[in-house]
Amino acid sequence: MFDKKTEIAVSISAIFIITFIAFSPSLKNKFVTWDDQAYIAENNSIRQLSIENVKKIFTSAYVSNYQPLSIFTYALEYHFFKLDPRFYHATNVLLHLLNCLLVFWIIMLISGRTSVSLITALLFGLHPLRVESVTWVAERKDVLYAFFFLCSLVSYLYYVKRQSIKYYYCSLLLFLFSILSKAMAVTLPIVFFVFDYLLNRKFNRKLFIEKAPFLLLALIFGIIAFIIQRSDGAAANISCLVLLYQMQIAFYGLMSYLNKLLLPIDLSAIYPYPARGHLFNVMSLLSVAAISILGCVIFFSKRFTKKIVFGSLFSLITILPVLQIIPVGMFFMADRYSYIPSIGIAYIFSEGFVWLYSRKYKYESALKLAQNIILLALISMLTFLTYERTKIWKDDIVLWNDALKGRPESTSANYYLGKAYNDRGDFEKAAAYLSKALEFRINRPIVPVISNAYFELGNSYNGKGDLDKAIYNYGRAIEIKPNNIEAYTNRGVAYEKKGDLEQAISDHTKAIELSHNNDMAYYNRGNAYLLRGSFDQAILDYDKAIQINPSHVGAYNNRANAYLSKQEYDKAWDDVHKMEALGAKVNPNLLEDLKKASGR
């Protein structure tokens, strides 16, 4: 009906338009507390596009991950758009649209069929499991690493087809960009072998030497990622018994991913580790049996086609790092982990659908009409589910209430919902959910979340004016996690309110010891010194806070107060002018006192 170029143009347009419609609600979403604060709102290293800050980005880990290229994109956005969430969401959506087009391109290169490429790209792009990766700003690393991952694959396929070394070097560079965006990209060199298998390349010494630079990069960055996760407590030491349990988790998780891909219901921002017991043992054994049977079917399918083995290996290899064989993080699975792996399953379905469609039947026209209706219904259903799921990420309250619907005893969901109510100033509701999080900790002891739950409960009591209970809960947070900087900081502020300035200074000093580049820690200790009348020490701390964060208005304000107390009026006026230059409103009491004292 259409020539090839027209088919491709129409397919690309359809992918772009339908996928954009499905994810369009995310453009109205806010930031969520979950990692968005750490990566963006509270990340001083993205505040300026200076050489020093860029160097810091590429030499630092954030939230137990080394992903400098992803953080650098936030710095670019902050430079132009500050903290307007619309632009951060728009970048994620744009990257996802480009990834859908890259999937289309890759399948065209290996199949040569527009129909297979179109269906694969739509199934990949529109599946509700994509929502977390696209709609969660902090998951920029997912869509960004996938973009370079897929670009590297495209370049590799051109290298194989044309044997031009420029495509090889381009693929290697793109792989480096991918791995600098997210460590999960380390699977790409093994994926190349899967494509070699499909393309009938001979497995010889030359083929392995060809992959050596890719494998070396994967090894280096894989070790870096593991060391960072281990040092931050995100990766655990494992004994033989724990390894056996984690293998159960791996099979159970793999089966769960397949279930969610085939039937995308009961999706959640969190999937806590299942409680050990008879039911879990039965479920994990059934998962082992089901995966084994499926593996046999896939193995025997190679007698007829390589496509099923290819798609299955692609999915298995790319999902393998997050199957929790080595326990990392708080959850045994996550929607975002299926981003790249789902391409293999989508490809198998698409090849199967097109194969059935091209078969000759007795009632061919009627059956093809039925197949077209089924495909249209499937695409429509996925579009609707994704459109609605995207709205769940509107804000913290909506997101965590949704997570609690199916998992009311989730420690993490109760904690994050409590934190969200704290941020809104609803301390009664916050305390209720945080208490639930601590109540359910017995079954699932997650150290970082428990420490943070006590910390947030301290904030709830602090907000309600109960300083003794606030101080107690901050103390419990520190007992569980001795490097909880925020707990030391807020306990120090609570001690200030009680008038115990020596203890406040001690807590702020501990926070500084734990984080030398924390402007708020210096600012808070400066406040305690100011209240004690130690003006010179206060000024030194405010100097340090401003050195770390030149836009710290509070430090300028309080340093001006310290200079006023020391009768150094010119220096106080300098700080006032610096605040005005930053566009900040100067405290009228400070201005009045300074005018009277200086005679201006």
Coordinates of C-alpha atoms in Angstrom, one line a residue:
M1 CA 0.0 0.0 0.0
F2 CA 2.8 2.4 0.9
D3 CA 6.5 2.4 -0.2
K4 CA 9.1 1.6 2.5
K5 CA 10.1 5.3 3.2
T6 CA 6.4 6.2 3.7
E7 CA 5.8 3.3 6.0
I8 CA 8.8 4.3 8.1
A9 CA 7.7 7.9 8.2
V10 CA 4.2 7.0 9.2
S11 CA 5.5 4.5 11.9
I12 CA 7.8 7.1 13.4
S13 CA 5.0 9.7 13.6
A14 CA 2.7 7.2 15.2
I15 CA 5.3 6.2 17.8
F16 CA 6.1 9.8 18.6
I17 CA 2.5 11.0 18.9
I18 CA 0.9 8.1 20.8
T19 CA 3.8 7.8 23.2
F20 CA 3.8 11.5 23.9
I21 CA 0.0 11.4 24.6
A22 CA 0.5 8.5 27.0
F23 CA 3.1 10.4 29.1
S24 CA 1.7 14.0 28.7
P25 CA 0.2 14.1 32.2
S26 CA 3.8 14.0 33.7
L27 CA 4.4 17.5 32.4
K28 CA 2.1 18.7 35.1
N29 CA 3.7 16.7 37.9
K30 CA 5.7 18.1 40.7
F31 CA 9.0 16.8 42.1
V32 CA 8.6 14.0 44.6
T33 CA 10.6 13.8 47.9
W34 CA 12.0 10.3 46.9
D35 CA 15.5 11.2 45.6
D36 CA 14.3 14.3 43.7
Q37 CA 15.4 16.3 46.7
A38 CA 18.8 14.7 46.9
Y39 CA 19.5 14.9 43.2
I40 CA 18.1 18.4 42.5
A41 CA 16.4 20.5 45.2
E42 CA 19.2 20.0 47.8
N43 CA 22.1 19.3 45.4
N44 CA 24.5 22.3 45.7
S45 CA 26.8 20.9 42.9
I46 CA 24.2 21.6 40.2
R47 CA 23.7 25.2 41.3
Q48 CA 26.5 26.6 39.1
L49 CA 28.0 25.4 35.8
S50 CA 31.5 26.1 37.0
I51 CA 34.6 24.0 36.3
E52 CA 34.8 23.3 40.1
N53 CA 31.2 22.0 40.2
V54 CA 31.5 19.9 37.1
K55 CA 34.6 18.4 38.5
K56 CA 32.7 17.6 41.7
I57 CA 29.9 16.0 39.8
F58 CA 32.3 13.7 38.0
T59 CA 34.1 12.7 41.1
S60 CA 31.2 12.2 43.5
A61 CA 28.5 9.6 44.2
Y62 CA 24.9 10.6 44.7
V63 CA 22.4 8.5 46.6
S64 CA 24.7 5.4 46.5
N65 CA 25.2 5.7 42.7
Y66 CA 27.9 7.0 40.4
Q67 CA 26.1 8.6 37.5
P68 CA 27.9 11.9 36.7
L69 CA 26.4 12.4 33.3
S70 CA 22.8 12.2 34.7
I71 CA 23.7 14.7 37.4
F72 CA 25.3 17.0 34.8
T73 CA 22.0 17.2 32.9
Y74 CA 20.3 18.5 36.1
A75 CA 23.0 21.2 36.3
L76 CA 22.2 22.2 32.7
E77 CA 18.5 22.4 33.5
Y78 CA 19.0 24.2 36.7
H79 CA 21.1 26.8 34.9
F80 CA 18.3 27.6 32.5
F81 CA 15.1 26.7 34.4
K82 CA 16.0 26.7 38.1
L83 CA 13.6 24.4 40.0
D84 CA 10.7 24.4 37.6
P85 CA 9.7 20.7 37.4
R86 CA 8.0 21.0 34.0
F87 CA 11.3 21.2 32.2
Y88 CA 12.9 18.3 34.1
H89 CA 9.8 16.2 33.2
A90 CA 9.9 17.4 29.6
T91 CA 13.5 16.2 29.3
N92 CA 12.6 12.7 30.6
V93 CA 9.7 12.4 28.2
L94 CA 11.8 13.6 25.3
L95 CA 14.6 11.1 26.1
H96 CA 11.9 8.3 26.2
L97 CA 10.5 9.3 22.9
L98 CA 14.0 9.2 21.4
N99 CA 14.5 5.8 23.0
C100 CA 11.3 4.5 21.3
L101 CA 12.6 5.7 17.9
L102 CA 16.0 4.0 18.6
V103 CA 14.2 0.7 19.4
F104 CA 12.4 1.1 16.1
W105 CA 15.7 1.7 14.3
I106 CA 17.4 -1.3 15.9
I107 CA 14.6 -3.7 15.1
M108 CA 14.6 -2.4 11.5
L109 CA 18.3 -3.1 11.3
I110 CA 18.0 -6.7 12.4
S111 CA 14.6 -7.6 10.9
G112 CA 14.2 -5.2 7.9
R113 CA 10.4 -5.2 8.6
T114 CA 8.5 -2.0 9.5
S115 CA 5.6 -3.9 11.1
V116 CA 7.8 -5.8 13.6
S117 CA 9.8 -2.6 14.4
L118 CA 6.6 -0.5 14.9
I119 CA 4.9 -3.0 17.2
T120 CA 8.1 -3.6 19.2
A121 CA 8.6 0.2 19.7
L122 CA 5.0 0.8 20.7
L123 CA 5.0 -2.1 23.2
F124 CA 8.2 -0.9 24.7
G125 CA 7.2 2.7 24.8
L126 CA 3.6 2.4 26.0
H127 CA 3.9 -0.2 28.6
P128 CA 2.9 1.0 32.1
L129 CA 6.1 -0.3 33.5
R130 CA 7.9 2.5 31.7
V131 CA 6.1 5.2 33.9
E132 CA 8.5 5.1 36.8
S133 CA 11.6 5.5 34.6
V134 CA 10.0 8.4 32.6
T135 CA 7.8 10.2 35.1
W136 CA 10.2 10.1 38.1
V137 CA 12.7 12.9 37.6
A138 CA 15.3 11.2 39.8
E139 CA 15.2 8.3 37.3
R140 CA 16.7 10.5 34.6
K141 CA 19.6 8.0 34.8
D142 CA 17.3 5.3 33.3
V143 CA 16.2 7.1 30.2
L144 CA 19.6 8.7 29.7
Y145 CA 21.7 5.5 30.0
A146 CA 19.1 3.8 27.7
F147 CA 19.5 6.5 25.1
F148 CA 23.3 6.0 24.9
F149 CA 23.0 2.2 25.3
L150 CA 20.7 2.0 22.3
C151 CA 22.7 4.5 20.3
S152 CA 25.8 2.4 21.0
L153 CA 23.9 -0.7 19.8
V154 CA 22.9 1.1 16.6
S155 CA 26.5 2.1 15.9
Y156 CA 27.6 -1.5 16.6
L157 CA 25.2 -2.9 14.1
Y158 CA 26.4 -0.5 11.5
Y159 CA 30.0 -1.6 12.3
V160 CA 29.0 -5.2 11.9
K161 CA 27.2 -4.6 8.6
R162 CA 29.7 -2.2 7.0
Q163 CA 32.9 -3.2 8.8
S164 CA 33.9 0.5 9.2
I165 CA 36.1 1.2 12.2
K166 CA 34.5 4.6 12.8
Y167 CA 31.3 3.0 13.9
Y168 CA 33.2 0.8 16.3
Y169 CA 34.9 3.7 18.0
C170 CA 31.6 5.6 18.0
S171 CA 29.9 2.6 19.7
L172 CA 32.7 2.5 22.4
L173 CA 32.3 6.3 23.1
L174 CA 28.6 6.0 23.4
F175 CA 29.0 3.0 25.7
L176 CA 31.2 5.2 28.0
F177 CA 28.5 7.8 28.0
S178 CA 25.9 5.2 28.9
I179 CA 27.9 3.8 31.8
L180 CA 28.5 7.3 33.1
S181 CA 24.8 7.7 33.2
K182 CA 24.0 4.5 35.0
A183 CA 26.0 1.4 36.0
M184 CA 23.3 -0.9 34.7
A185 CA 24.8 -0.3 31.2
V186 CA 27.6 -2.8 32.0
T187 CA 25.6 -5.5 30.3
L188 CA 26.0 -4.0 26.9
P189 CA 29.2 -6.0 25.8
I190 CA 27.4 -9.2 26.6
V191 CA 24.4 -8.0 24.6
F192 CA 26.7 -7.5 21.6
F193 CA 27.4 -11.3 21.7
V194 CA 23.6 -11.9 21.6
F195 CA 23.3 -9.7 18.4
D196 CA 26.3 -11.6 17.0
Y197 CA 24.4 -14.8 17.5
L198 CA 21.3 -13.5 15.7
L199 CA 23.4 -12.1 12.8
N200 CA 25.2 -15.5 12.4
R201 CA 28.7 -14.1 13.2
K202 CA 31.3 -16.7 13.8
F203 CA 32.3 -17.0 17.4
N204 CA 36.1 -16.9 17.3
R205 CA 39.1 -15.2 18.9
K206 CA 38.6 -12.1 16.8
L207 CA 35.1 -11.6 18.0
F208 CA 36.2 -11.7 21.7
I209 CA 39.1 -9.4 21.1
E210 CA 36.7 -7.0 19.4
K211 CA 34.7 -6.8 22.7
A212 CA 37.8 -6.4 25.0
P213 CA 37.7 -2.6 25.4
F214 CA 33.9 -2.8 26.1
L215 CA 34.4 -5.5 28.7
L216 CA 37.3 -3.6 30.3
L217 CA 35.1 -0.5 30.7
A218 CA 32.3 -2.6 32.1
L219 CA 34.6 -4.3 34.6
I220 CA 36.1 -1.0 35.8
F221 CA 32.7 0.8 36.3
G222 CA 31.1 -2.4 37.7
I223 CA 33.7 -2.5 40.4
I224 CA 33.3 1.3 41.1
A225 CA 29.5 0.8 41.4
F226 CA 29.9 -2.1 43.7
I227 CA 32.4 -0.3 46.0
I228 CA 30.1 2.8 46.2
Q229 CA 27.0 0.6 47.0
R230 CA 29.0 -1.3 49.6
S231 CA 30.5 1.8 51.3
D232 CA 27.0 3.3 51.6
G233 CA 25.5 0.1 53.0
A234 CA 23.3 -0.5 49.9
A235 CA 25.0 -3.7 49.1
A236 CA 25.1 -6.4 51.8
N237 CA 27.6 -9.1 52.6
I238 CA 26.2 -12.5 51.8
S239 CA 26.7 -15.9 53.4
C240 CA 25.8 -19.2 51.9
L241 CA 22.3 -19.2 53.5
V242 CA 21.7 -15.7 52.4
L243 CA 22.8 -16.6 48.9
L244 CA 20.3 -19.4 48.8
Y245 CA 17.6 -17.0 49.8
Q246 CA 18.7 -14.5 47.2
M247 CA 18.6 -17.2 44.5
Q248 CA 15.0 -17.8 45.5
I249 CA 14.4 -14.0 45.3
A250 CA 16.0 -14.0 41.8
F251 CA 13.7 -16.6 40.4
Y252 CA 10.7 -15.1 42.2
G253 CA 11.6 -11.7 40.9
L254 CA 12.2 -12.9 37.3
M255 CA 8.7 -14.5 37.3
S256 CA 7.2 -11.3 38.8
Y257 CA 8.7 -9.2 36.0
L258 CA 7.2 -11.5 33.4
N259 CA 3.8 -11.3 35.2
K260 CA 3.9 -7.5 35.2
L261 CA 4.9 -7.4 31.6
L262 CA 2.0 -9.7 30.5
L263 CA -0.5 -8.3 33.0
P264 CA 0.4 -4.8 34.1
I265 CA -1.8 -4.5 37.2
D266 CA -1.1 -3.8 40.9
L267 CA 2.0 -1.7 39.9
S268 CA 3.7 0.1 42.7
A269 CA 6.5 2.5 43.5
I270 CA 7.8 -0.2 45.9
Y271 CA 7.9 -4.0 46.0
P272 CA 9.3 -4.9 49.5
Y273 CA 11.1 -8.1 49.9
P274 CA 8.6 -10.9 50.6
A275 CA 8.6 -12.2 54.1
R276 CA 10.3 -15.6 54.5
G277 CA 8.0 -18.5 55.3
H278 CA 6.1 -21.4 53.8
L279 CA 4.2 -19.4 51.3
F280 CA 7.3 -17.7 49.9
N281 CA 9.1 -21.1 49.6
V282 CA 6.2 -22.5 47.6
M283 CA 6.0 -19.4 45.4
S284 CA 9.8 -19.4 44.7
L285 CA 9.7 -23.2 43.9
L286 CA 6.9 -22.6 41.5
S287 CA 8.9 -19.8 40.0
V288 CA 11.9 -22.1 39.5
A289 CA 9.7 -24.7 37.9
A290 CA 8.0 -22.2 35.6
I291 CA 11.3 -20.5 34.5
S292 CA 12.9 -24.0 33.9
I293 CA 10.0 -25.1 31.7
L294 CA 10.1 -21.7 29.9
G295 CA 13.9 -22.2 29.4
C296 CA 13.4 -25.6 27.9
V297 CA 10.8 -24.2 25.4
I298 CA 13.1 -21.4 24.5
F299 CA 16.0 -23.8 24.0
F300 CA 14.0 -26.1 21.7
S301 CA 12.7 -23.1 19.7
K302 CA 16.1 -22.6 18.2
R303 CA 15.4 -25.6 15.9
F304 CA 12.9 -23.3 14.1
T305 CA 14.1 -19.8 14.7
K306 CA 16.9 -17.8 16.5
K307 CA 14.5 -15.0 17.3
I308 CA 13.0 -16.4 20.5
V309 CA 16.5 -17.3 22.0
F310 CA 17.7 -13.8 21.0
G311 CA 14.9 -11.9 22.6
S312 CA 15.0 -14.0 25.7
L313 CA 18.8 -13.7 26.2
F314 CA 18.6 -9.9 25.6
S315 CA 16.0 -9.6 28.4
L316 CA 17.7 -12.0 30.8
I317 CA 21.2 -10.5 30.4
T318 CA 20.0 -6.9 30.9
I319 CA 17.8 -7.8 33.9
L320 CA 20.5 -10.0 35.6
P321 CA 22.3 -7.2 37.5
V322 CA 19.1 -6.3 39.4
L323 CA 17.7 -9.7 40.2
Q324 CA 19.1 -9.3 43.7
I325 CA 21.5 -12.3 43.7
I326 CA 23.7 -9.8 45.5
P327 CA 21.2 -7.9 47.6
V328 CA 21.3 -4.2 46.7
G329 CA 18.7 -1.7 48.0
M330 CA 15.5 -2.1 49.8
F331 CA 13.3 -3.7 47.2
F332 CA 13.5 -7.1 45.4
M333 CA 12.2 -5.6 42.1
A334 CA 11.2 -2.2 40.7
D335 CA 9.3 -1.1 37.6
R336 CA 12.3 1.0 36.4
Y337 CA 14.6 -2.1 36.2
S338 CA 12.5 -3.5 33.3
Y339 CA 13.2 -0.5 31.0
I340 CA 15.8 -2.0 28.7
P341 CA 15.0 -5.7 29.4
S342 CA 11.4 -5.3 28.2
I343 CA 12.7 -4.7 24.6
G344 CA 13.6 -8.4 24.2
I345 CA 10.1 -9.6 25.2
A346 CA 8.4 -6.9 23.1
Y347 CA 10.5 -8.1 20.1
I348 CA 9.4 -11.8 20.6
F349 CA 5.8 -10.8 20.8
S350 CA 6.0 -8.6 17.7
E351 CA 7.8 -11.3 15.6
G352 CA 5.2 -13.8 16.7
F353 CA 2.3 -11.5 15.9
V354 CA 3.6 -10.7 12.4
W355 CA 4.3 -14.3 11.8
L356 CA 0.7 -15.3 12.6
Y357 CA -0.6 -12.4 10.6
S358 CA 1.4 -13.5 7.5
R359 CA 0.1 -17.1 7.6
K360 CA -2.5 -18.3 5.2
Y361 CA -5.9 -19.2 6.7
K362 CA -9.2 -20.5 5.3
Y363 CA -10.9 -17.3 6.5
E364 CA -7.9 -15.1 6.1
S365 CA -9.6 -11.7 5.8
A366 CA -11.8 -12.3 8.9
L367 CA -8.9 -13.5 11.0
K368 CA -6.7 -10.7 9.9
L369 CA -9.4 -8.2 10.9
A370 CA -9.6 -9.9 14.3
Q371 CA -5.8 -9.7 14.7
N372 CA -5.9 -6.0 13.8
I373 CA -8.6 -5.4 16.4
I374 CA -6.7 -7.2 19.0
L375 CA -3.5 -5.3 18.3
L376 CA -5.4 -2.0 18.3
A377 CA -7.2 -2.9 21.6
L378 CA -3.8 -3.8 23.2
I379 CA -2.1 -0.6 22.1
S380 CA -5.2 1.4 23.3
M381 CA -5.2 -0.4 26.7
L382 CA -1.5 0.2 27.3
T383 CA -1.9 3.9 26.3
F384 CA -4.8 4.3 28.8
L385 CA -3.0 2.4 31.6
T386 CA 0.2 4.4 31.1
Y387 CA -1.7 7.7 30.9
E388 CA -3.5 7.0 34.2
R389 CA -0.4 5.6 35.9
T390 CA 1.5 8.7 35.0
K391 CA -0.9 10.7 37.1
I392 CA 0.0 8.6 40.2
W393 CA 3.4 10.4 40.2
K394 CA 1.7 13.8 40.5
D395 CA 3.1 14.4 44.0
D396 CA 4.2 12.6 47.2
I397 CA 0.7 12.3 48.7
V398 CA -0.9 10.7 45.7
L399 CA 2.2 8.4 45.0
W400 CA 2.5 7.0 48.5
N401 CA -1.2 6.6 49.1
D402 CA -1.3 4.5 45.9
A403 CA 1.7 2.4 47.1
L404 CA -0.1 1.7 50.4
K405 CA -3.3 0.5 48.7
G406 CA -1.8 -2.9 48.0
R407 CA 0.9 -2.9 50.7
P408 CA -0.5 -1.2 53.8
E409 CA 2.3 -2.7 56.0
S410 CA 5.1 -1.4 53.9
T411 CA 7.7 0.3 56.1
S412 CA 9.0 2.4 53.2
A413 CA 5.6 3.6 51.9
N414 CA 4.5 4.6 55.4
Y415 CA 7.8 6.4 55.9
Y416 CA 7.6 8.4 52.7
L417 CA 4.0 9.3 53.2
G418 CA 4.8 10.5 56.7
K419 CA 7.6 12.5 55.4
A420 CA 5.3 14.0 52.7
Y421 CA 2.9 15.2 55.4
N422 CA 5.8 16.6 57.4
D423 CA 6.8 18.6 54.4
R424 CA 3.2 20.0 54.2
G425 CA 3.2 20.9 57.9
D426 CA 0.5 18.3 58.8
F427 CA 2.5 16.9 61.7
E428 CA -0.4 14.9 63.2
K429 CA -0.8 12.8 60.1
A430 CA 2.9 12.6 59.6
A431 CA 3.4 11.2 63.1
A432 CA 0.7 8.6 62.5
Y433 CA 2.3 7.2 59.3
L434 CA 5.8 7.4 60.7
S435 CA 4.7 5.4 63.8
K436 CA 3.2 2.8 61.5
A437 CA 6.5 2.6 59.6
L438 CA 8.4 1.9 62.9
E439 CA 5.7 -0.6 64.0
F440 CA 6.2 -2.7 60.8
R441 CA 10.0 -2.6 60.9
I442 CA 10.1 -5.8 62.9
N443 CA 9.3 -7.9 59.8
R444 CA 11.4 -6.0 57.4
P445 CA 14.3 -4.3 59.2
I446 CA 15.7 -1.7 56.7
V447 CA 18.3 0.3 58.5
P448 CA 18.4 3.5 56.4
V449 CA 14.6 3.8 56.3
I450 CA 14.2 3.1 60.1
S451 CA 16.8 5.7 60.9
N452 CA 15.1 8.2 58.7
A453 CA 11.7 7.3 60.1
Y454 CA 12.9 8.2 63.6
F455 CA 14.4 11.4 62.2
E456 CA 11.1 12.4 60.5
L457 CA 9.2 11.5 63.6
G458 CA 11.5 13.8 65.5
N459 CA 10.6 16.5 62.9
S460 CA 6.9 15.8 63.6
Y461 CA 7.3 16.4 67.3
N462 CA 9.5 19.4 66.6
G463 CA 6.8 20.9 64.5
K464 CA 4.3 20.3 67.2
G465 CA 6.6 21.9 69.8
D466 CA 7.3 18.8 71.8
L467 CA 11.1 19.3 71.9
D468 CA 11.9 16.4 74.4
K469 CA 10.2 13.8 72.1
A470 CA 11.9 15.4 69.1
I471 CA 15.3 15.1 70.7
Y472 CA 14.6 11.5 71.8
N473 CA 13.7 10.4 68.2
Y474 CA 16.6 12.2 66.7
G475 CA 18.8 10.3 69.2
R476 CA 17.2 7.0 68.1
A477 CA 17.9 7.9 64.5
I478 CA 21.6 8.4 65.3
E479 CA 21.8 5.2 67.3
I480 CA 20.7 3.2 64.3
K481 CA 22.6 5.2 61.7
P482 CA 25.6 7.0 63.4
N483 CA 26.3 9.0 60.2
N484 CA 22.8 10.5 60.0
I485 CA 23.9 14.1 59.4
E486 CA 20.4 15.5 59.3
A487 CA 19.5 14.0 62.7
Y488 CA 22.5 15.7 64.3
T489 CA 21.6 18.9 62.6
N490 CA 18.0 19.0 63.6
R491 CA 18.7 17.7 67.1
G492 CA 21.2 20.6 67.4
V493 CA 18.5 23.1 66.4
A494 CA 16.1 21.5 68.9
Y495 CA 18.7 21.9 71.6
E496 CA 19.0 25.6 70.6
K497 CA 15.3 26.1 71.1
K498 CA 15.6 24.5 74.6
G499 CA 18.5 26.9 75.3
D500 CA 21.1 24.1 75.6
L501 CA 23.6 25.8 73.3
E502 CA 26.7 23.7 74.3
Q503 CA 24.9 20.5 73.3
A504 CA 23.6 22.3 70.1
I505 CA 27.2 23.2 69.2
S506 CA 28.4 19.7 69.9
D507 CA 25.7 18.2 67.5
H508 CA 26.5 20.8 64.7
T509 CA 30.2 20.1 65.1
K510 CA 29.5 16.3 64.6
A511 CA 27.5 17.1 61.5
I512 CA 30.4 19.1 60.1
E513 CA 32.8 16.2 60.8
L514 CA 30.5 13.9 58.8
S515 CA 30.2 16.4 55.9
H516 CA 32.8 19.0 55.5
N517 CA 31.0 20.6 52.5
N518 CA 27.6 21.0 54.2
D519 CA 26.8 24.7 54.2
M520 CA 23.8 24.2 56.5
A521 CA 25.9 22.5 59.2
Y522 CA 28.2 25.5 59.4
Y523 CA 25.3 27.9 59.2
N524 CA 23.5 26.1 62.1
R525 CA 26.6 26.1 64.3
G526 CA 27.1 29.7 63.5
N527 CA 23.6 30.4 64.8
A528 CA 24.4 28.6 68.0
Y529 CA 27.6 30.6 68.4
L530 CA 25.6 33.8 67.7
L531 CA 23.0 33.0 70.4
R532 CA 25.9 32.3 72.8
G533 CA 27.5 35.7 72.0
S534 CA 30.6 34.1 70.4
F535 CA 30.5 36.5 67.4
D536 CA 33.9 35.8 66.0
Q537 CA 33.3 32.0 65.9
A538 CA 29.8 32.6 64.4
I539 CA 31.3 34.8 61.6
L540 CA 33.9 32.1 60.8
D541 CA 31.1 29.5 60.4
Y542 CA 29.0 31.9 58.3
D543 CA 32.1 32.6 56.1
K544 CA 32.5 28.8 55.5
A545 CA 28.8 28.4 54.7
I546 CA 29.0 31.2 52.2
Q547 CA 32.2 29.8 50.7
I548 CA 30.4 26.5 50.1
N549 CA 27.2 28.1 48.9
P550 CA 27.6 31.7 47.7
S551 CA 23.8 32.1 47.5
H552 CA 23.1 31.2 51.2
V553 CA 21.0 34.2 52.1
G554 CA 20.5 33.2 55.7
A555 CA 24.3 33.1 56.3
Y556 CA 24.6 36.7 54.9
N557 CA 21.7 37.8 57.1
N558 CA 23.1 36.3 60.3
R559 CA 26.6 37.3 59.6
A560 CA 25.3 40.9 59.3
N561 CA 23.7 40.5 62.7
A562 CA 27.1 39.3 64.1
Y563 CA 28.9 42.3 62.6
L564 CA 26.2 44.6 63.9
S565 CA 26.8 43.2 67.4
K566 CA 30.5 43.7 67.0
Q567 CA 29.8 47.3 65.8
E568 CA 31.5 46.6 62.5
Y569 CA 28.8 48.4 60.5
D570 CA 30.4 48.6 57.1
K571 CA 30.8 44.9 57.0
A572 CA 27.2 44.5 58.1
W573 CA 26.1 46.8 55.3
D574 CA 28.2 44.8 52.8
D575 CA 26.2 41.7 53.7
V576 CA 22.9 43.5 53.3
H577 CA 23.9 44.7 49.8
K578 CA 24.9 41.1 48.9
M579 CA 21.5 39.9 50.0
E580 CA 19.8 42.5 47.9
A581 CA 22.0 41.5 44.9
L582 CA 20.7 38.0 45.3
G583 CA 17.2 39.3 45.1
A584 CA 16.5 38.4 48.7
K585 CA 14.2 40.4 51.0
V586 CA 16.3 41.8 53.9
N587 CA 14.9 41.4 57.4
P588 CA 13.3 44.8 58.2
N589 CA 14.3 44.5 61.9
L590 CA 17.9 44.1 60.8
L591 CA 17.7 47.1 58.6
E592 CA 16.2 49.3 61.2
D593 CA 18.7 48.3 63.9
L594 CA 21.6 48.7 61.5
K595 CA 20.4 52.2 60.4
K596 CA 20.0 53.3 64.0
A597 CA 23.4 52.0 65.0
S598 CA 25.4 53.2 62.0
G599 CA 23.6 56.5 61.7
R600 CA 22.8 56.0 58.0

